[in-house]
Every structure is written in structure tokens, then in C-alpha cells.
Coordinates of N, CA and C in Angstrom, one line a residue:
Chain A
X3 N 20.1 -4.7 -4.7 CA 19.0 -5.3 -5.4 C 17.7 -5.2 -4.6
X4 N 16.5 -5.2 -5.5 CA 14.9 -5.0 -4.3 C 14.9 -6.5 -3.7
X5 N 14.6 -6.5 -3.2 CA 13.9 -7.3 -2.0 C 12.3 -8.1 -2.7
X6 N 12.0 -7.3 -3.5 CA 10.9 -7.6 -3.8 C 10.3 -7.3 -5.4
X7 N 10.5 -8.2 -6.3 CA 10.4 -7.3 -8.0 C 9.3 -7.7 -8.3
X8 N 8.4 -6.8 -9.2 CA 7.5 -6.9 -9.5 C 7.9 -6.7 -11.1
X9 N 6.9 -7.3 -12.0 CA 7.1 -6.9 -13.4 C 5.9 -7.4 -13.8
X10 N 5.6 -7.5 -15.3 CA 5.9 -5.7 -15.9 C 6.0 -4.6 -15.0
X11 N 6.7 -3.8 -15.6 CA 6.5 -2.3 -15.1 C 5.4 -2.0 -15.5
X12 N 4.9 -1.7 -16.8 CA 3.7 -1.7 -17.1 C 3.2 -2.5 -18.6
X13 N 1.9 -2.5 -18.9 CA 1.3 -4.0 -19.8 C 0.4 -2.8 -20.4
X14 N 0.8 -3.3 -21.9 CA -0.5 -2.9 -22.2 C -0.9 -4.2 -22.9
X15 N -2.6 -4.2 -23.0 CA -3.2 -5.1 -23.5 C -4.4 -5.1 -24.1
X16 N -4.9 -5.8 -25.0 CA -5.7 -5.2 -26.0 C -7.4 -6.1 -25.0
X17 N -8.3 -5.9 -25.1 CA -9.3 -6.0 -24.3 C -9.7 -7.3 -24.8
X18 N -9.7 -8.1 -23.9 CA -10.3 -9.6 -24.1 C -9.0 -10.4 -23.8
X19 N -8.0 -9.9 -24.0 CA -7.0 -10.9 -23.6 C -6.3 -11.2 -22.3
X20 N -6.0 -12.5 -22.2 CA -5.5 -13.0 -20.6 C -4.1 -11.8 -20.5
X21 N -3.7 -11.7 -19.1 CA -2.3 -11.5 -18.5 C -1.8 -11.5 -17.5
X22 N -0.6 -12.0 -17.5 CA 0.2 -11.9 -16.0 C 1.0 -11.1 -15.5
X23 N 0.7 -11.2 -13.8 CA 2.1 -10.0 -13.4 C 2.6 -10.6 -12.5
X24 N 3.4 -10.7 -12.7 CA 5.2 -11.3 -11.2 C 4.9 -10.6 -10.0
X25 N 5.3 -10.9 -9.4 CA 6.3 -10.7 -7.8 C 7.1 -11.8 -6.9
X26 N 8.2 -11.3 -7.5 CA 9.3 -12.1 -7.0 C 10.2 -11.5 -5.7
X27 N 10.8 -12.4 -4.9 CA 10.8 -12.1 -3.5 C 12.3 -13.1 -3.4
X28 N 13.5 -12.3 -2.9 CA 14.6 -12.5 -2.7 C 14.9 -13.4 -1.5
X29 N 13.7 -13.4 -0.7 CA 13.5 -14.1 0.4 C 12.4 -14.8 0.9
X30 N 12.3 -15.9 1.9 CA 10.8 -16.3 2.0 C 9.8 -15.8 2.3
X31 N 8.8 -16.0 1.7 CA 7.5 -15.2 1.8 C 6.7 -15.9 2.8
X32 N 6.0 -15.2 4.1 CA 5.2 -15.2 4.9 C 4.1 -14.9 4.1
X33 N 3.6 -14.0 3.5 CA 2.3 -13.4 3.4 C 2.7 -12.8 1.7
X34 N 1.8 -12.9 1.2 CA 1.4 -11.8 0.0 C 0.2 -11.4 -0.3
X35 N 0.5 -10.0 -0.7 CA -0.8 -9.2 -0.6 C -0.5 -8.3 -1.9
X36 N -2.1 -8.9 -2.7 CA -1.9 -8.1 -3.6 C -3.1 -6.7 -3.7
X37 N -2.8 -5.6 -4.4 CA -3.6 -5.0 -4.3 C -3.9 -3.7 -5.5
X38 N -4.8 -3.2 -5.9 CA -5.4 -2.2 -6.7 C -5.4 -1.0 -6.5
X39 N -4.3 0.2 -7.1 CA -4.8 1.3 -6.8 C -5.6 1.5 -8.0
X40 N -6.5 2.5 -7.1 CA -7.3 3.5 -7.8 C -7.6 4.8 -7.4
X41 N -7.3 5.6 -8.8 CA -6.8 6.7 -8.3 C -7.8 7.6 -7.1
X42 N -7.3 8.3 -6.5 CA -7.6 9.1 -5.4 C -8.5 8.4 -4.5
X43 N -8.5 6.6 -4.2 CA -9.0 6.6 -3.2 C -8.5 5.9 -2.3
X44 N -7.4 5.2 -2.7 CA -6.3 4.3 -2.3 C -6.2 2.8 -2.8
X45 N -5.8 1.9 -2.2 CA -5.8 1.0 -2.8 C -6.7 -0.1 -2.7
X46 N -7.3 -0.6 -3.1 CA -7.9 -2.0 -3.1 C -7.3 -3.4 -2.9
X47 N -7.7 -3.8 -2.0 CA -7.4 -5.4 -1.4 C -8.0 -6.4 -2.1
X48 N -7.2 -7.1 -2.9 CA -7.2 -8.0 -4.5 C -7.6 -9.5 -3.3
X49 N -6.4 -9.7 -2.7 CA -5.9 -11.1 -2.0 C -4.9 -11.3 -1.5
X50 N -5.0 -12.1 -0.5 CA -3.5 -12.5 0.2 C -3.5 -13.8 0.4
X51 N -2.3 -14.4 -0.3 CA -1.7 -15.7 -0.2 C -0.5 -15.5 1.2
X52 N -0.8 -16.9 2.2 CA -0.2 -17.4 2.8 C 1.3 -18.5 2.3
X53 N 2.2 -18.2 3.1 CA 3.6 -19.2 2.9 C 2.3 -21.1 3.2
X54 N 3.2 -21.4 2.0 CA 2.6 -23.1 2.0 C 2.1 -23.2 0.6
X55 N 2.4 -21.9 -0.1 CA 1.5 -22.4 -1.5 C -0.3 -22.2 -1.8
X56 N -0.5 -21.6 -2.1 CA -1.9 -21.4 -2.2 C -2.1 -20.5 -3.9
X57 N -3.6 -20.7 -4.2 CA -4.0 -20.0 -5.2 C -5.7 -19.5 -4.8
X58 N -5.6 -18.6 -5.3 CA -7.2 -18.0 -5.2 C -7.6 -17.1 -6.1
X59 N -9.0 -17.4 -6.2 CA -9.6 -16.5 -7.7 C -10.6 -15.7 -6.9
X60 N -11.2 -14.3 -7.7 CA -12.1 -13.7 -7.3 C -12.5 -13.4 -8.5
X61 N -13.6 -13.6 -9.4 CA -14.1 -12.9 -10.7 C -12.7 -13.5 -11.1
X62 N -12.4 -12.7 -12.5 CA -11.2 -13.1 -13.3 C -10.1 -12.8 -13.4
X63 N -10.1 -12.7 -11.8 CA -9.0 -12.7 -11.2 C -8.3 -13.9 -10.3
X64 N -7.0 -14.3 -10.6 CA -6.4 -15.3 -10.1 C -5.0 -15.5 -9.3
X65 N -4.8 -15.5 -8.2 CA -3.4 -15.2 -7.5 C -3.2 -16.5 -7.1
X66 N -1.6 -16.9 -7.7 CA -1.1 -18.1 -7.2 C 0.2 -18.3 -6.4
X67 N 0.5 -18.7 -5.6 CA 2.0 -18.5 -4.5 C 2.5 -19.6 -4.7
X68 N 3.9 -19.5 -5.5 CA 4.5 -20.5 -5.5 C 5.8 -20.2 -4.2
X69 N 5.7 -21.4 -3.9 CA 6.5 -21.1 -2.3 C 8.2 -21.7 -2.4
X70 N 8.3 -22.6 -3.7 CA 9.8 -22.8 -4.1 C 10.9 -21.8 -4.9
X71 N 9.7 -21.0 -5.8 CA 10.2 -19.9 -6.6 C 10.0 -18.5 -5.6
X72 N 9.2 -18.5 -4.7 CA 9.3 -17.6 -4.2 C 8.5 -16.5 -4.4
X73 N 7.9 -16.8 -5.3 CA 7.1 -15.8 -6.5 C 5.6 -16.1 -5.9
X74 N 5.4 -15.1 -6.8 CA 3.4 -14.6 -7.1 C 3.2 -14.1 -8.0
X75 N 2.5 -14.9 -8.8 CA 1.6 -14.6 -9.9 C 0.2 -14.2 -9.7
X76 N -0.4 -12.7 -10.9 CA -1.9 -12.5 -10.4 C -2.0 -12.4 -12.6
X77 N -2.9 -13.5 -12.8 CA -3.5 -13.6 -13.9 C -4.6 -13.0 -14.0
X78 N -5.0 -12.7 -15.0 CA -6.8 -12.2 -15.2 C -6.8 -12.4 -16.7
X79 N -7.9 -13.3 -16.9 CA -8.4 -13.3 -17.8 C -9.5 -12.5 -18.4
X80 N -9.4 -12.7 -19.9 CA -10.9 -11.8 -20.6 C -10.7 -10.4 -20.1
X81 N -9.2 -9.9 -20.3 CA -9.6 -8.6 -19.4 C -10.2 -7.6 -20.4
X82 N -10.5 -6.2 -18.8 CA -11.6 -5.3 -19.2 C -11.4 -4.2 -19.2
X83 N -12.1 -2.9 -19.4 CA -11.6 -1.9 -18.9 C -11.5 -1.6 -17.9
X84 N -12.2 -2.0 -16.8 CA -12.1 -1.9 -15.3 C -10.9 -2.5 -14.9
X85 N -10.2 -3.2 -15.5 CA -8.8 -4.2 -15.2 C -8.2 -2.8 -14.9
X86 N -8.0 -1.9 -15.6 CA -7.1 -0.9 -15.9 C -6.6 -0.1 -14.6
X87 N -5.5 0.0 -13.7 CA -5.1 0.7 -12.9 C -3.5 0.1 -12.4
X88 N -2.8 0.4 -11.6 CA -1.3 0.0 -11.2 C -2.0 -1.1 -9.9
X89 N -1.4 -2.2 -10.4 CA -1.4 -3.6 -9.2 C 0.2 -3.0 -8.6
X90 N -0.5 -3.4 -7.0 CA 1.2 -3.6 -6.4 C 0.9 -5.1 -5.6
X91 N 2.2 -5.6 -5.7 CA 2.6 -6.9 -4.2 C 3.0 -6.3 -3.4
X92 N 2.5 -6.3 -2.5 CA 3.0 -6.4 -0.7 C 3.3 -7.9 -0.4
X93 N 4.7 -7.5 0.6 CA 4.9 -9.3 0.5 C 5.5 -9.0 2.3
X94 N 5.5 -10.0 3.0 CA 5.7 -10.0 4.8 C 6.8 -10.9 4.3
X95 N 8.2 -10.6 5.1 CA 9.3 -11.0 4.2 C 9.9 -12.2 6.3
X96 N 9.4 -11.2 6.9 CA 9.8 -12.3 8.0 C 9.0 -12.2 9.1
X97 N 7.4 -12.6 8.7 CA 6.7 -13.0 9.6 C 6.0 -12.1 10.7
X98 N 6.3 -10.8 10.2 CA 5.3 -9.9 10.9 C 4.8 -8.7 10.1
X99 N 4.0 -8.6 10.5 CA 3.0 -7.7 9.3 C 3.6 -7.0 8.3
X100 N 4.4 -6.5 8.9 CA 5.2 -4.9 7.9 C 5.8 -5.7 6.7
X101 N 4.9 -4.8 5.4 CA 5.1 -5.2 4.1 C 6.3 -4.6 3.5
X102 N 6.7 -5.4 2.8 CA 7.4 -4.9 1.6 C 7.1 -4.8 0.0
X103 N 7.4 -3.7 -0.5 CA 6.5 -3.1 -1.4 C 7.0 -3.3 -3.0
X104 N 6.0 -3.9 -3.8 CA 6.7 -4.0 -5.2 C 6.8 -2.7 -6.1
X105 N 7.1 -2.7 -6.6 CA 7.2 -1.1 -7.5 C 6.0 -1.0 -8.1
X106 N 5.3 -1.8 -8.6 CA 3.6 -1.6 -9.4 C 3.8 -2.0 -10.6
X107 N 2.7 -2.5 -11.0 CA 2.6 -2.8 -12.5 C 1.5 -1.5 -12.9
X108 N 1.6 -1.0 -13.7 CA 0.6 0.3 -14.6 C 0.1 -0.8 -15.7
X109 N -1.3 -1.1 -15.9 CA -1.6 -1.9 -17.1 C -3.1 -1.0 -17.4
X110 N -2.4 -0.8 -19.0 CA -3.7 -0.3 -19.3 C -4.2 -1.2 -20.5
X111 N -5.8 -1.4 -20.5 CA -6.4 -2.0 -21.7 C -6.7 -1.1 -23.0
X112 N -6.6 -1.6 -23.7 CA -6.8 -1.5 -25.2 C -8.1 -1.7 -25.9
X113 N -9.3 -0.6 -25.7 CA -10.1 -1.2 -26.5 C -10.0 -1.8 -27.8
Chain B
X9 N 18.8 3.6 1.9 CA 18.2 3.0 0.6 C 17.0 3.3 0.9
X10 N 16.1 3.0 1.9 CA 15.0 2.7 1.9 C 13.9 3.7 1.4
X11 N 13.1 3.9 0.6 CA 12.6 4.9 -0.3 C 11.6 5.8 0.4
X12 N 10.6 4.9 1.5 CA 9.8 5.7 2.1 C 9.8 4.9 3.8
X13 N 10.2 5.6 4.6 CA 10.3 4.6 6.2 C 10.0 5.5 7.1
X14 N 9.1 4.5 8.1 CA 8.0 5.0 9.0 C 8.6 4.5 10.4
X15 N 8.3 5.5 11.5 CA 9.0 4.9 12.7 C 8.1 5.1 13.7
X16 N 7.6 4.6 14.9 CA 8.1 3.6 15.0 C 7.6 2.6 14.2
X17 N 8.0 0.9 14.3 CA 7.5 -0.2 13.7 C 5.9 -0.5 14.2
X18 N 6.4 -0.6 15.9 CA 5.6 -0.8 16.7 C 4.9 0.2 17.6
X19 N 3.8 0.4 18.0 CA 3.5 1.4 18.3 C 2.5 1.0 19.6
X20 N 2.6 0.9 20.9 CA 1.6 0.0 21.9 C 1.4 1.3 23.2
X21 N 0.0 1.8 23.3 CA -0.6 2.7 23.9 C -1.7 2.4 24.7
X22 N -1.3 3.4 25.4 CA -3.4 3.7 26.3 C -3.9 4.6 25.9
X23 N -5.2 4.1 25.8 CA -6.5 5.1 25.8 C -6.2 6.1 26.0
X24 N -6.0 7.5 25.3 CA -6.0 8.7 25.7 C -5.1 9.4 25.6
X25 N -4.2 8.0 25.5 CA -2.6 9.2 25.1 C -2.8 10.1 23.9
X26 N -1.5 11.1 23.9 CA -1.4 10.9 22.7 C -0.1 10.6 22.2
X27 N -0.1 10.4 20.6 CA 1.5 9.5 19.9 C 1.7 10.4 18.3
X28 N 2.9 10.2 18.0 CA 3.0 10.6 16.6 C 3.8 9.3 16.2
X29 N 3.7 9.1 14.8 CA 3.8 8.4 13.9 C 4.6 9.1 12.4
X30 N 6.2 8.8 12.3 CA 6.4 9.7 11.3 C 7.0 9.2 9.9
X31 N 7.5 9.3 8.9 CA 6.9 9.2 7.9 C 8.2 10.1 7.1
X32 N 9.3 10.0 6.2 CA 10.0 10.2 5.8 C 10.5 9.3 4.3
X33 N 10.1 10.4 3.1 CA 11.4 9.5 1.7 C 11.9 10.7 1.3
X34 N 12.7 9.8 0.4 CA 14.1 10.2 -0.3 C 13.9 9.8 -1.4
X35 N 12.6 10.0 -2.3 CA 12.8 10.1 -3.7 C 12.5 11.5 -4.3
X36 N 12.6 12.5 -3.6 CA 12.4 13.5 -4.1 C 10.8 13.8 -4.8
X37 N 9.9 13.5 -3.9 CA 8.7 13.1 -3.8 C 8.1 14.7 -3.4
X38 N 6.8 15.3 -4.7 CA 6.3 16.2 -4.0 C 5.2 15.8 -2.8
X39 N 4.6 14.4 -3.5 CA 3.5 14.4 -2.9 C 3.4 13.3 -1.8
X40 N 2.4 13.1 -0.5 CA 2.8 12.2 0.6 C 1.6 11.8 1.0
X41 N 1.3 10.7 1.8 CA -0.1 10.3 2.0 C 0.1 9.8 3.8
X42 N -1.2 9.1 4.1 CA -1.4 8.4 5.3 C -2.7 7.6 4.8
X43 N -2.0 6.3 4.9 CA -3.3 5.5 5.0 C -3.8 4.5 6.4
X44 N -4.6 4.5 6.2 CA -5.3 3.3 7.5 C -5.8 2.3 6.4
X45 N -4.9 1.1 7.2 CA -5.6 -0.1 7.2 C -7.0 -0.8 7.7
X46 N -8.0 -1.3 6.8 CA -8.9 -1.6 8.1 C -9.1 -3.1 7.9
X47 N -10.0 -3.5 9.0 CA -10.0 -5.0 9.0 C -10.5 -5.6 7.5
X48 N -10.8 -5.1 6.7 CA -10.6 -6.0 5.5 C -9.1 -5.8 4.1
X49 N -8.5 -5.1 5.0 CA -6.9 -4.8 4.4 C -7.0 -3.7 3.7
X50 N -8.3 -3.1 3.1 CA -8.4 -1.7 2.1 C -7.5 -1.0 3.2
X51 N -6.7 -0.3 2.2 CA -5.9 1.1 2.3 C -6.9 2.2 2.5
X52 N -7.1 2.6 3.2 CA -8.3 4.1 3.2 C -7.1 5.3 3.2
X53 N -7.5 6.1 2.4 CA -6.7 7.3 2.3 C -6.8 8.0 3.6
X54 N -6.3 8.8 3.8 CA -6.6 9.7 5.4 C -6.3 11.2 5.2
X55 N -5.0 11.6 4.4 CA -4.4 12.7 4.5 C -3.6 13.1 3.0
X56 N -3.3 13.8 2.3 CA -2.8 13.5 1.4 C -1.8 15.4 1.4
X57 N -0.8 15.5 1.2 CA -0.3 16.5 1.0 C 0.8 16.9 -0.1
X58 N 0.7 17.7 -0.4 CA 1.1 18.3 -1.8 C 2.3 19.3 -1.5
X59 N 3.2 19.3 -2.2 CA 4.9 20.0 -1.1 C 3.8 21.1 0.2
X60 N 4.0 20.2 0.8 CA 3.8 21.0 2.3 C 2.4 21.6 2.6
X61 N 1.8 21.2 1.3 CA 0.2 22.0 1.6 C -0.6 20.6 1.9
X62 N -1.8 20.6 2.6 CA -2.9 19.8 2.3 C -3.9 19.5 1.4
X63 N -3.9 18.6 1.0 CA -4.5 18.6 -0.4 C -5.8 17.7 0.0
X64 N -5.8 16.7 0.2 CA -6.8 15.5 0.6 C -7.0 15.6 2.0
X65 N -8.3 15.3 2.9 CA -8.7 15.8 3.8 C -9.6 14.5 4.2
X66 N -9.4 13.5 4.1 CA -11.2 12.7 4.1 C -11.8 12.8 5.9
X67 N -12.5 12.1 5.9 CA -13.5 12.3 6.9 C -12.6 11.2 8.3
X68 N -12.0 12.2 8.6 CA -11.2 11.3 10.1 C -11.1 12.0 11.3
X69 N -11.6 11.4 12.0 CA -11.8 12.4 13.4 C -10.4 13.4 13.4
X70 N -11.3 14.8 14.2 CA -9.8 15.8 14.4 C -8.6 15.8 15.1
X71 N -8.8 14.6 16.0 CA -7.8 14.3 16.9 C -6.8 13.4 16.0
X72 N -6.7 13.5 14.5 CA -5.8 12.6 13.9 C -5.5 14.1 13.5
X73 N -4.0 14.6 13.2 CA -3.4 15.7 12.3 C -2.1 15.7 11.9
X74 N -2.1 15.8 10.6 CA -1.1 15.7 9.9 C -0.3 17.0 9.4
X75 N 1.5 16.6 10.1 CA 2.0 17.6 10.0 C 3.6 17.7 9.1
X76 N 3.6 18.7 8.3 CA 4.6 18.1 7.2 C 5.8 19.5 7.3
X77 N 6.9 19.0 8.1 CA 7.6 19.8 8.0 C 8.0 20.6 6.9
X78 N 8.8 19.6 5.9 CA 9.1 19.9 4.8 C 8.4 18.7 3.6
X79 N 8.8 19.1 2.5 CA 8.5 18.1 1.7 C 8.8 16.6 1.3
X80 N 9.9 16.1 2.7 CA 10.8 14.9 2.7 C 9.9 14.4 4.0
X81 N 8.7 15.0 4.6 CA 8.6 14.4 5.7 C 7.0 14.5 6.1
X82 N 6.2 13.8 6.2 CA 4.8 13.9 7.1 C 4.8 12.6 7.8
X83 N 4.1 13.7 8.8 CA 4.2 12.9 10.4 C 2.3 13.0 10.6
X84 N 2.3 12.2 11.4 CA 0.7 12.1 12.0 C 0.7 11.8 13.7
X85 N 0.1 12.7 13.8 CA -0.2 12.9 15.2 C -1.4 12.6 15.5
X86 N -1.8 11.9 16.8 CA -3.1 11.0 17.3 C -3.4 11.9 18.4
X87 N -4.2 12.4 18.8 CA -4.7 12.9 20.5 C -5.6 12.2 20.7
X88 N -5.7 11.9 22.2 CA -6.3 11.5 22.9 C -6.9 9.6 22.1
X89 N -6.4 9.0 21.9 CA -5.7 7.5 21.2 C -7.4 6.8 21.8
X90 N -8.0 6.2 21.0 CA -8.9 5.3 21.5 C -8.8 3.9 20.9
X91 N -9.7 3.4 21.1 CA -9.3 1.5 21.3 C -9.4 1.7 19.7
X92 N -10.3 1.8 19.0 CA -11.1 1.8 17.4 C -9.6 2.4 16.9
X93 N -8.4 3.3 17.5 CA -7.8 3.8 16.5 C -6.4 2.7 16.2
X94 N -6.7 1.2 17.0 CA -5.9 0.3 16.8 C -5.9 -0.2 15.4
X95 N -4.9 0.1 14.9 CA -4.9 -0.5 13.0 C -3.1 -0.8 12.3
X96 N -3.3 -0.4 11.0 CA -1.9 0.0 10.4 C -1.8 0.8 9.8
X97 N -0.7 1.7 9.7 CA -1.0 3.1 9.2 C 0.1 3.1 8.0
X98 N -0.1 3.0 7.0 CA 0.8 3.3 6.2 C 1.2 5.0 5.1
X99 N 2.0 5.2 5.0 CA 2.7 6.1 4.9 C 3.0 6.2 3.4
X100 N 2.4 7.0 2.3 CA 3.2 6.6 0.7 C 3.5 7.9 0.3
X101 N 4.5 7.6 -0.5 CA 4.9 9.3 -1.8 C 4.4 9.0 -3.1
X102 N 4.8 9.9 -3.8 CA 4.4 9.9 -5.2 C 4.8 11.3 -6.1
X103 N 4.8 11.4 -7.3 CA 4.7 12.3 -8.0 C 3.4 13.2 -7.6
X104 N 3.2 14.4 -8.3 CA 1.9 15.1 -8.0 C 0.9 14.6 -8.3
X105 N 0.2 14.8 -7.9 CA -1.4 14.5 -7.8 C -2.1 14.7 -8.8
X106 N -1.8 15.8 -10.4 CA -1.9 16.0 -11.3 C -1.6 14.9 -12.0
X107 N -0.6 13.5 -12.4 CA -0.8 12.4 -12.9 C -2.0 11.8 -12.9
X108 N -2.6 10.9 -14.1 CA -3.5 10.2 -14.0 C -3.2 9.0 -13.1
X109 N -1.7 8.2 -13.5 CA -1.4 7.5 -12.5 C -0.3 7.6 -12.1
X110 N -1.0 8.2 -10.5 CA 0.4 8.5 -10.1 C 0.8 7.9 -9.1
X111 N 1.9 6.5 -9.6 CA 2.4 5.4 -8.9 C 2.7 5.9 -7.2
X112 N 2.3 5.2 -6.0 CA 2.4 5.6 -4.8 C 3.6 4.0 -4.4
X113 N 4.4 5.1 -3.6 CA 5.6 4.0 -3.2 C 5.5 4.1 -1.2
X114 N 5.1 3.1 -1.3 CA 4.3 2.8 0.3 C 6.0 2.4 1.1
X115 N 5.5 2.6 2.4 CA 6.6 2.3 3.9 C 6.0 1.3 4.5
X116 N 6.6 0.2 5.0 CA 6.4 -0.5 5.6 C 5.2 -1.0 6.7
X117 N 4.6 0.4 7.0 CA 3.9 0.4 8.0 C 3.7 0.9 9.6
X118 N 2.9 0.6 10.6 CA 3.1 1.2 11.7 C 2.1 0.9 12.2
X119 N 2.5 -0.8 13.1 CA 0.7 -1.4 13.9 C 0.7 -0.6 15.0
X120 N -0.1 -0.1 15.2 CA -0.9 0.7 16.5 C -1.8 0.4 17.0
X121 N -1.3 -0.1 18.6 CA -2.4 -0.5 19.4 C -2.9 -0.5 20.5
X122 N -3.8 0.0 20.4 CA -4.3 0.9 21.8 C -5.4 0.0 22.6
X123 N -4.3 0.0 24.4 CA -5.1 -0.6 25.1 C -6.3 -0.1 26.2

């Protein structure tokens, strides 16, 4: 079994509407890092939640760490077309940098 | 099991050496990358190769080169190592580069740090 599940695989969603994506972690989470590819330039640095629980928004975007479930959630509201690309979790599974990697969510919007 | 794994973990140097950094999956992956981490976490692409050809090239000094034996393997070589090339280097596969999205399955990494 992964170490680290992300879901959806992929979302589609019609433009204006909220959605969430998982990452769930088999083990304690040190760090999570979420992030944006796009294509051909790598990936984009969304946010990183620390072990203790934390939540953070940027624009309409929201990442929350729940530290009993073990999980991360990244919501976005009012989404857009720019929403549109594969999110991955990176998650630090014991306390030193080296990530472990979720499979990606692909979400595409729906005008 | 592990889909894409980079060795060493740890990587601790002087100025001037040089080191390689390598880079190996097992998904039957044509295509392979190198990224650097920088101090605000963005992934910068570095290298990108295509079964065994170079495809992506971006702007990184020549003393960084990327060398792909076969298509299950790219390795990156550092000459002459300076303080600025202290980072994390990560390592990803993928389908070809012809996808619009073409999901990248990243390795763990490889802090490098040069004293």
C-alpha cells in the first residue's frame, strides 16, 4: 500500500464551483507540501503545513493539516481556469526533508 | 517498489569538488527530469530528457551535466561544486513530453551541501 494517497485522481469541475483534494499519509506527518504543476516549467510551491495542525489560505486557495487523521486537505473555492493543472502532496514522513510523493490530482475546469 | 530513487540521500562537499547525483525508475518511463529546489521551494526544471536524448536545456551553469545511460536512468554530474550549488535536487519520470499533462512521479530527493 502507498505511503502517501492522494485523491481524486482527477476532478473535473464546472467553473465557479468549490473543491477538494486529499492527502492521506499512512504515517505521521512532519511536513506537507503542496504543489502545482505546470506544464513545462515544473512545479509551483502552493504551501507547506507543519505537524501540530495548521491551515493556510493564499487567494482561493486553502490547505488544512489535520494531524489526527493524518491527512491534508487543499480546497479552492470559486474555481477558475487557471485552477486547472495536476496538484501533488509532498509529505516528510520522518522528519527530514526527503518527500514523499502523492500520485497527483489532474483537475480540469469546465467552462 | 520504489517508482523513482535517487542516491545519495545525503550529499556533504567542498568547494570545488566534483559529485554525481543519480537518479533511477522502474515505471517504464520514457521521459526524466532534474529539478532544483530553491529557497522558496519552487521546483525549477534543470534538465529534461526524452529516451536518452536531451530535450529541455534551461539556463544552468555548464559545470552541472546530465547523463542518461539508458532510459531507466539519469544521473547529474556537478564540477567543480560551489557554495550557491547547495539545494535539493529532485529527480522525476513521466510519460513523453507530447502529453498535455504529463503527470511527473518525483524521488525523494538529494540535499546538497557544499562547504
Amino acid at each position: 500500500s502507498q505511503e502517501l494517497e492522494q485523491s481524486p485522481q482527477s476532478l473535473i469541475v464546472q467553473e465557479g464551483k468549490n473543491l477538494t483534494i486529499n492527502c492521506t499519509s499512512s504515517k505521521t506527518l512532519y511536513g506537507l507540501y503542496w504543489y502545482k504543476q505546470k506544464y513545462g516549467e515544473g512545479l509551483i510551491f502552493l504551501m507547506m503545513l507543519q505537524k501540530g495542525g495548521e491551515e493556510k489560505s493564499h487567494e482561493k486557495i486553502t490547505a488544512k493539516l489535520d494531524e489526527k487523521k493524518q491527512q491534508s486537505s487543499l480546497h479552492i473555492t470559486a474555481s477558475q481556469p487557471s485552477h486547472a493543472g495536476i496538484y501533488l502532496c509532498g509529505a516528510d514522513l520522518d522528519s527530514n526533508y526527503q518527500l514523499i510523493w502523492g500520485a497527483g490530482t489532474k483537475l480540469i475546469i469546465k467552462p | 517498489d520504489t517508482a523513482v530513487s535517487q542516491t545519495p540521500k545525503y550529499l556533504v562537499t567542498q568547494m570545488g569538488n566534483d559529485k554525481s547525483i543519480k537518479c533511477e525508475q522502474n515505471l517504464g518511463h520514457d521521459t526524466m527530469y532534474w529539478y532544483k529546489q530553491d529557497s522558496k521551494k519552487f521546483l525549477k526544471i534543470m534538465f529534461s530528457y526524452n529516451n536518452k536524448e536531451l530535450i529541455i536545456n534551461e539556463t544552468v551553469p555548464n559545470r552541472f551535466s546530465p547523463k542518461s545511460p539508458d532510459k531507466a536512468h539519469l544521473n547529474l554530474h556537478i564540477n567543480s561544486l560551489e557554495l550557491g550549488d547547495s539545494a535539493v535536487y529532485f529527480c522525476a519520470s513521466s510519460l513523453p513530453l507530447a502529453a498535455t499533462y504529463n503527470e511527473q512521479f518525483f524521488g525523494p530527493g538529494t540535499r546538497l551541501t557544499v562547504l
